[in-house]
Short mmCIF file of C-alpha atoms in Angstrom, two decimals:
data_model
loop_
_atom_site.label_atom_id
_atom_site.label_comp_id
_atom_site.label_asym_id
_atom_site.label_seq_id
_atom_site.Cartn_x
_atom_site.Cartn_y
_atom_site.Cartn_z
CA PRO A 1 0.00 0.00 0.00
CA GLY A 2 1.24 3.45 -0.91
CA LEU A 3 3.83 2.14 -3.38
CA CYS A 4 1.81 2.97 -6.52
CA GLY A 5 0.61 6.35 -7.72
CA VAL A 6 -2.88 7.72 -8.28
CA ASN A 7 -5.11 5.60 -10.55
CA ALA A 8 -2.62 2.68 -10.39
CA TYR A 9 -2.54 -0.65 -8.62
CA CYS A 10 0.09 -3.07 -7.43
CA ARG A 11 0.57 -6.40 -9.13
CA VAL A 12 3.01 -9.07 -8.07
CA ARG A 13 4.98 -10.95 -10.70
CA ASN A 14 7.54 -13.55 -9.76
CA HIS A 15 7.42 -12.25 -6.17
CA ILE A 16 8.22 -8.70 -7.36
CA PRO A 17 5.67 -5.91 -6.85
CA ILE A 18 4.93 -3.93 -10.04
CA CYS A 19 2.75 -0.84 -10.34
CA VAL A 20 0.37 -0.77 -13.30
CA CYS A 21 -2.02 1.97 -14.42
CA ASN A 22 -5.71 1.13 -14.07
CA LYS A 23 -7.57 0.12 -17.22
CA GLY A 24 -8.28 3.17 -19.36
CA TYR A 25 -5.41 5.14 -17.79
CA SER A 26 -1.82 5.75 -18.82
CA GLY A 27 1.23 7.51 -17.44
CA ASP A 28 3.76 6.84 -14.70
CA PRO A 29 2.16 4.21 -12.39
CA PHE A 30 4.55 5.18 -9.59
CA SER A 31 3.30 8.77 -9.45
CA GLN A 32 0.05 9.32 -11.38
CA CYS A 33 -1.92 7.81 -14.24
CA GLN A 34 -4.26 9.97 -16.35
CA ARG A 35 -7.48 8.87 -18.04
CA VAL A 36 -6.87 8.15 -21.72
CA THR A 37 -9.17 10.37 -23.74
CA THR A 38 -9.69 9.88 -27.39
CA GLN A 39 -10.04 13.20 -29.10
CA ARG A 40 -12.37 13.33 -32.00
CA PRO A 41 -10.66 14.69 -35.06
CA ALA A 42 -11.84 18.17 -35.91
CA PRO A 43 -14.44 18.02 -38.67
CA GLU A 44 -12.89 18.64 -42.04
CA ILE A 45 -14.08 21.92 -43.45
CA ILE A 46 -14.95 21.38 -47.06
CA ASP A 47 -14.95 24.38 -49.36
CA PRO A 48 -17.30 23.59 -52.26
CA CYS A 49 -15.59 26.32 -54.30
CA ASN A 50 -12.08 24.86 -54.00
CA PRO A 51 -11.31 23.75 -56.60
CA SER A 52 -13.80 25.88 -58.47
CA PRO A 53 -16.38 23.99 -60.55
CA CYS A 54 -17.05 27.16 -62.55
CA GLY A 55 -16.26 27.91 -66.15
CA ILE A 56 -14.26 30.72 -67.73
CA ASN A 57 -15.11 34.25 -66.48
CA ALA A 58 -17.38 32.95 -63.71
CA GLU A 59 -17.05 33.06 -59.95
CA CYS A 60 -18.06 30.52 -57.35
CA ARG A 61 -20.26 31.42 -54.41
CA GLU A 62 -21.13 29.05 -51.59
CA ARG A 63 -24.84 28.53 -50.97
CA ASN A 64 -25.93 26.07 -48.28
CA ASN A 65 -22.58 24.23 -48.45
CA ALA A 66 -22.88 23.84 -52.23
CA ALA A 67 -21.14 25.63 -55.06
CA ALA A 68 -23.12 28.09 -57.17
CA CYS A 69 -21.46 29.65 -60.21
CA VAL A 70 -22.37 33.08 -61.57
CA CYS A 71 -21.06 35.03 -64.54
CA LEU A 72 -18.89 38.04 -63.79
CA PRO A 73 -20.72 41.39 -64.11
CA GLY A 74 -21.45 42.37 -67.71
CA LEU A 75 -21.01 38.83 -69.02
CA GLN A 76 -23.55 36.16 -69.91
CA GLY A 77 -23.71 32.48 -70.74
CA ASP A 78 -23.49 29.23 -68.83
CA PRO A 79 -21.37 29.95 -65.72
CA TYR A 80 -20.44 26.26 -65.48
CA THR A 81 -18.78 26.34 -68.92
CA GLU A 82 -18.05 29.91 -70.08
CA CYS A 83 -19.31 33.45 -69.65
CA LYS A 84 -18.64 36.04 -72.33
CA PRO A 85 -19.83 39.43 -73.48
CA GLU A 86 -23.05 39.70 -75.47
CA CYS A 87 -20.94 40.65 -78.47
CA THR A 88 -17.41 41.56 -79.52
CA ILE A 89 -18.09 42.34 -83.20
CA ASN A 90 -21.14 43.70 -85.07
CA GLN A 91 -21.81 40.38 -86.82
CA GLU A 92 -22.77 38.85 -83.45
CA CYS A 93 -25.78 41.21 -83.32
CA SER A 94 -28.85 41.34 -85.55
CA SER A 95 -28.33 43.56 -88.62
CA ASN A 96 -30.36 46.46 -87.13
CA LEU A 97 -28.08 46.68 -84.08
CA ALA A 98 -24.36 47.32 -83.56
CA CYS A 99 -21.93 45.96 -80.98
CA ILE A 100 -21.31 48.94 -78.65
CA ALA A 101 -19.36 48.36 -75.42
CA ASN A 102 -19.91 44.59 -75.77
CA LYS A 103 -23.71 45.00 -75.98
CA CYS A 104 -26.00 44.83 -79.02
CA LYS A 105 -27.50 48.34 -79.16
CA ASP A 106 -29.24 50.72 -81.52
CA PRO A 107 -26.40 52.75 -83.10
CA CYS A 108 -28.69 55.68 -84.03
CA PRO A 109 -28.87 57.82 -80.84
CA GLY A 110 -26.72 60.91 -81.32
CA VAL A 111 -25.92 60.20 -84.99
CA CYS A 112 -28.66 61.98 -86.96
CA GLY A 113 -29.81 65.59 -86.56
CA THR A 114 -33.00 66.91 -84.98
CA HIS A 115 -36.20 65.72 -86.68
CA ALA A 116 -34.17 63.36 -88.89
CA THR A 117 -34.96 59.69 -89.28
CA CYS A 118 -32.19 57.23 -88.61
CA THR A 119 -32.20 53.78 -90.12
CA VAL A 120 -29.76 50.99 -89.52
CA ARG A 121 -28.60 48.81 -92.37
CA ASN A 122 -26.04 46.10 -91.82
CA HIS A 123 -25.16 47.46 -88.33
CA ASN A 124 -24.50 50.99 -89.67
CA PRO A 125 -26.72 54.02 -88.99
CA SER A 126 -27.68 56.30 -91.84
#
């Protein structure tokens, strides 16, 4: 009695007393044994946007732990494949419109004088 530490007991082997930590404890049985605690691993934080599932010129936003892709401002298309401007050249617009600042627009405003009629033919105002 008194030979072993806290949370340890004495066991005799071949007429020799040996201190052993109680079951579920570890440490130095001559001074003190501590309860073995198994720590749960911290939950892995999963970023649904890394790596990004989005296409060219799109950004990923997390919504309810899921990835949601959106086109960058001023661009359109399928954000999961590619987003691009509405137009880059006149031929990408109908013939009565022109590609102005990457948008298909009426090219007439500001071209003709007051009380004049502007018509667009093949993307050009006249």
